CSV table of C-alpha atoms in Angstrom, one decimal:
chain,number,residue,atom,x,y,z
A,1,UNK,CA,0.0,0.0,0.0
A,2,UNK,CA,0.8,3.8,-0.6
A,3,UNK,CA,1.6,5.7,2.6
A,4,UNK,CA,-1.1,8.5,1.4
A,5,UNK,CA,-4.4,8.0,-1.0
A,6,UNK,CA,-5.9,10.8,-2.4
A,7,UNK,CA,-9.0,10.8,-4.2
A,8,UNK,CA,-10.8,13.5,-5.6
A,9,UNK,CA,-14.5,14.9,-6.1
A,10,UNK,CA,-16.1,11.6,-3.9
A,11,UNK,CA,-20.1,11.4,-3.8
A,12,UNK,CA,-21.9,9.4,-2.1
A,13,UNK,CA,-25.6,8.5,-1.1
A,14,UNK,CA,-26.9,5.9,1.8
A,15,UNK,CA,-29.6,5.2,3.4
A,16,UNK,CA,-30.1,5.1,7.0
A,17,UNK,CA,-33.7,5.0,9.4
A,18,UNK,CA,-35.9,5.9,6.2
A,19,UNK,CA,-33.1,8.8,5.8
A,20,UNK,CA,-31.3,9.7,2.8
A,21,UNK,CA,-27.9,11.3,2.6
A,22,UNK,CA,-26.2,12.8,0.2
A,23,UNK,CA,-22.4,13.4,0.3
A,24,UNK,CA,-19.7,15.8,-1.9
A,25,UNK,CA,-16.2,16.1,-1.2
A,26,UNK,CA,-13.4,17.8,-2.7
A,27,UNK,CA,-10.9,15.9,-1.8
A,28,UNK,CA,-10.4,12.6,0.3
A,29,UNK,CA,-6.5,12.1,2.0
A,30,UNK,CA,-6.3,8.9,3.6
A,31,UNK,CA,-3.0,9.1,5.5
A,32,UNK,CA,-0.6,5.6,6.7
A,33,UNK,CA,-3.0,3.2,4.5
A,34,UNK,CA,-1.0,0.6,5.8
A,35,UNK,CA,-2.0,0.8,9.0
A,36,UNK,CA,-5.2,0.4,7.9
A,37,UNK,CA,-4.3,-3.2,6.9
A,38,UNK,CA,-2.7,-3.8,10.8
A,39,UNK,CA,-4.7,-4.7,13.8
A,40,UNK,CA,-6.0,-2.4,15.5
A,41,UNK,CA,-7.0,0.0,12.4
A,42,UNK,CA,-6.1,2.8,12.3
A,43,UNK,CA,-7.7,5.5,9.8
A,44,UNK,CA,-6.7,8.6,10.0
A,45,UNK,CA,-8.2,11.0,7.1
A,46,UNK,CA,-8.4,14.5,6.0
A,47,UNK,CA,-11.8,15.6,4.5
A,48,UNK,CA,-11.9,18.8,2.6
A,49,UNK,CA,-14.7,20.5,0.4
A,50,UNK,CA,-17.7,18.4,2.1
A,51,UNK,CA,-21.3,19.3,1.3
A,52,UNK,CA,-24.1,16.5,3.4
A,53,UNK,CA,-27.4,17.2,2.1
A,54,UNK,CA,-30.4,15.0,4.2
A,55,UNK,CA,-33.9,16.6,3.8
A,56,UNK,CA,-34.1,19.9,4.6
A,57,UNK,CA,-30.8,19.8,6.5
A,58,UNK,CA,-27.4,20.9,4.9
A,59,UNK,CA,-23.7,21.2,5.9
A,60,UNK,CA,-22.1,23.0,3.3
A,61,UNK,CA,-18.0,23.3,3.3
A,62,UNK,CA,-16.9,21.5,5.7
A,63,UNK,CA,-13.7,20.1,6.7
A,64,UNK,CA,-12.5,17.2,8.7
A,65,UNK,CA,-9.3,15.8,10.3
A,66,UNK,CA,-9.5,12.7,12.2
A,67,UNK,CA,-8.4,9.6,13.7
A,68,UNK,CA,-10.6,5.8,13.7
A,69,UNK,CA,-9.6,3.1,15.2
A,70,UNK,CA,-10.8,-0.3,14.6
A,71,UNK,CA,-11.1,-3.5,16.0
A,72,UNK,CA,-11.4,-6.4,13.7
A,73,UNK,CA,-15.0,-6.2,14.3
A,74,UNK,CA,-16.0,-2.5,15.5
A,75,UNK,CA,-15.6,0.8,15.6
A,76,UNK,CA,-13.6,1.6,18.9
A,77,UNK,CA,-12.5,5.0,19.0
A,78,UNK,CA,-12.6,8.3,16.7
A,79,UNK,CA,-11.1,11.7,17.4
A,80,UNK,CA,-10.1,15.1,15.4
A,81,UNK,CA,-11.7,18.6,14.7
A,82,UNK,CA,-14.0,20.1,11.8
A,83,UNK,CA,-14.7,23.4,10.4
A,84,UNK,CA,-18.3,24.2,9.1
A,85,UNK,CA,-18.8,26.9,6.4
A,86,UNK,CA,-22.1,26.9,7.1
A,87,UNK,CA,-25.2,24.4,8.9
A,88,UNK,CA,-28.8,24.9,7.9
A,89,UNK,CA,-30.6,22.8,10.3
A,90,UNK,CA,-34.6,24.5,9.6
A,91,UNK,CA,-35.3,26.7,10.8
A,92,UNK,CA,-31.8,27.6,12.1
A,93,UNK,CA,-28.7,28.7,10.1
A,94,UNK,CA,-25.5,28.6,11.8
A,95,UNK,CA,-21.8,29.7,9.9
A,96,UNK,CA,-18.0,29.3,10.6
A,97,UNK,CA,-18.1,26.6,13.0
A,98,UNK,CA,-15.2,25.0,14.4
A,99,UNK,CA,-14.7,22.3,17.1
A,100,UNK,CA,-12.7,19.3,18.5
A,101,UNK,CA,-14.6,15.8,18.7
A,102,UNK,CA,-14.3,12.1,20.3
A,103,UNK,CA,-16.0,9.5,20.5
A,104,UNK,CA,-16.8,5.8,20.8
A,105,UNK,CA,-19.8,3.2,20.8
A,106,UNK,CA,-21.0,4.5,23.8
A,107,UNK,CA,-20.4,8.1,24.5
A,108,UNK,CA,-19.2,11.2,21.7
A,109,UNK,CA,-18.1,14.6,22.3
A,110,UNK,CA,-17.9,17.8,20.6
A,111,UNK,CA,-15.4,20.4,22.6
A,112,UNK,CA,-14.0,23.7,22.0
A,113,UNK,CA,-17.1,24.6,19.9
A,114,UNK,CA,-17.5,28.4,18.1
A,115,UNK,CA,-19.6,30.2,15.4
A,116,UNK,CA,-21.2,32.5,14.6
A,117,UNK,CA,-25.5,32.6,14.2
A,118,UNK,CA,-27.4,35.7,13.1
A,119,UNK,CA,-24.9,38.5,13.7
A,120,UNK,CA,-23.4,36.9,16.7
A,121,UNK,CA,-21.1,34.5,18.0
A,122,UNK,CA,-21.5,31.7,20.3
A,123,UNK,CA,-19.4,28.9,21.8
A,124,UNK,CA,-20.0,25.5,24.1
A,125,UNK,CA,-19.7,21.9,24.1
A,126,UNK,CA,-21.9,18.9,23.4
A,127,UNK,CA,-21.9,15.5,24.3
A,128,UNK,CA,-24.4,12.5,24.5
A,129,UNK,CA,-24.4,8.8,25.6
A,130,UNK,CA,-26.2,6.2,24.6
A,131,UNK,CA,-26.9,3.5,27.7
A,132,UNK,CA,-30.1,1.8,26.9
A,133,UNK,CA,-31.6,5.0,25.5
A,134,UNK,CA,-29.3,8.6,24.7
A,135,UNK,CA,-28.7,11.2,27.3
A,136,UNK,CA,-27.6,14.5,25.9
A,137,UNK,CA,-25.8,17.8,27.4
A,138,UNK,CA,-25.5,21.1,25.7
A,139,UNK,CA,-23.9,24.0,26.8
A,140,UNK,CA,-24.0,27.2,25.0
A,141,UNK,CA,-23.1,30.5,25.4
A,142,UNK,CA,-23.9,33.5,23.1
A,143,UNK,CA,-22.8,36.8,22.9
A,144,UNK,CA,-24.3,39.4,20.4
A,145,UNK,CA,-26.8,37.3,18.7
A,146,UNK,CA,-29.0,39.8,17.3
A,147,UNK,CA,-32.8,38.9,18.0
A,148,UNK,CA,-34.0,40.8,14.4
A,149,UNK,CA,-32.1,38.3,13.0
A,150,UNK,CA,-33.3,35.1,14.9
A,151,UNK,CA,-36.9,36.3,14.2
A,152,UNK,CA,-35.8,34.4,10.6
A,153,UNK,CA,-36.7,30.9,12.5
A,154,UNK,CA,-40.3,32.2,12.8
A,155,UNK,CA,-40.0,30.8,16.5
A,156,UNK,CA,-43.2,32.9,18.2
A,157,UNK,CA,-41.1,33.5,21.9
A,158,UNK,CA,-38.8,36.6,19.6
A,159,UNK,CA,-41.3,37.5,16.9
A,160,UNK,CA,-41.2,41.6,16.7
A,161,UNK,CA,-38.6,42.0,19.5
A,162,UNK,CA,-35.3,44.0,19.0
A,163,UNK,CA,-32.3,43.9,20.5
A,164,UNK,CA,-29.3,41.4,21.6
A,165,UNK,CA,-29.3,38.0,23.0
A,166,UNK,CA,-26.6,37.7,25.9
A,167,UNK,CA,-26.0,34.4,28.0
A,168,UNK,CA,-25.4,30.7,28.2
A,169,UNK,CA,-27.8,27.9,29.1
A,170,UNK,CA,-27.5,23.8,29.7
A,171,UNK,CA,-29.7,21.5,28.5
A,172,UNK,CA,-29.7,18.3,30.2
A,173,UNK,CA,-32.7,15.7,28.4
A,174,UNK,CA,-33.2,11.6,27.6
């Protein structure tokens, strides 16, 4: 095997839970392929240029750097950091997201998270676990988020207010 693989403009489409994806990248680098062939595996992998379309729901230029390893029979460990051009999750837009992530089977992280959403910035962290059902925590703190500008979700709670949105709230739910 080559130390490095590159492969360019990759698409691909799944299925998952009555779900379809739809995925665009760039460019694919798949570093130390022959670790891949050892035991553990180890992937590590840039992605750049990737667009994930499901539904309604679009990331649009993102990047990835990351680290999998595998047993010979599952998925034990993945860690690295991303950058999001922009997320539109309806009926909220997000932009220039960056963040650190792990993971494994059972529990994932997402640390050191920033952005920016409708003329503001915010930050915080995320993580979830499954154990027989998930359990979820997110933190996040905004500064500057301009509520003329959220009134774009349509959500009725900020519908002809004016002003900023300051503060940070946790969300703990099953």
């Amino acid at each position: 095997f080559p130390d490095t693989i590159t492969l360019h403009h990759v698409k691909i489409s799944f299925a998952h839970h009555d779900r379809v994806y739809d995925m665009a990248a760039d460019k694919v680098i798949l570093f130390d392929a022959k670790k891949f062939t050892e035991s553990p595996h180890h992937f590590k992998v840039t992605i750049e240029g990737l667009n994930v379309k499901e539904g309604l729901h679009q990331i649009q230029g993102a990047e990835f750097r990351m680290l999998a390893i595998f047993s010979d029979t599952s998925f034990s460990n993945i860690e690295g950091i991303f950058r999001l051009s922009t997320v539109f999750w309806p009926p909220y837009q997000l932009e220039n997201i960056i963040a650190k992530f792990t993971g494994d089977m059972r529990h994932w992280q997402i640390v050191d998270l920033t952005g920016n959403a409708y003329a503001g910035n915010f930050r915080g962290q995320i993580s979830w676990e499954y154990q027989p059902t998930m359990i979820y925590t997110l933190w996040v703190e905004l500064s500057g988020v301009q509520v003329k500008e959220f009134e774009k979700t349509k959500l009725p709670l900020l519908m002809g207010s004016h002003g900023k949105l300051d503060g940070s709230f946790r969300l703990i739910a099953e």
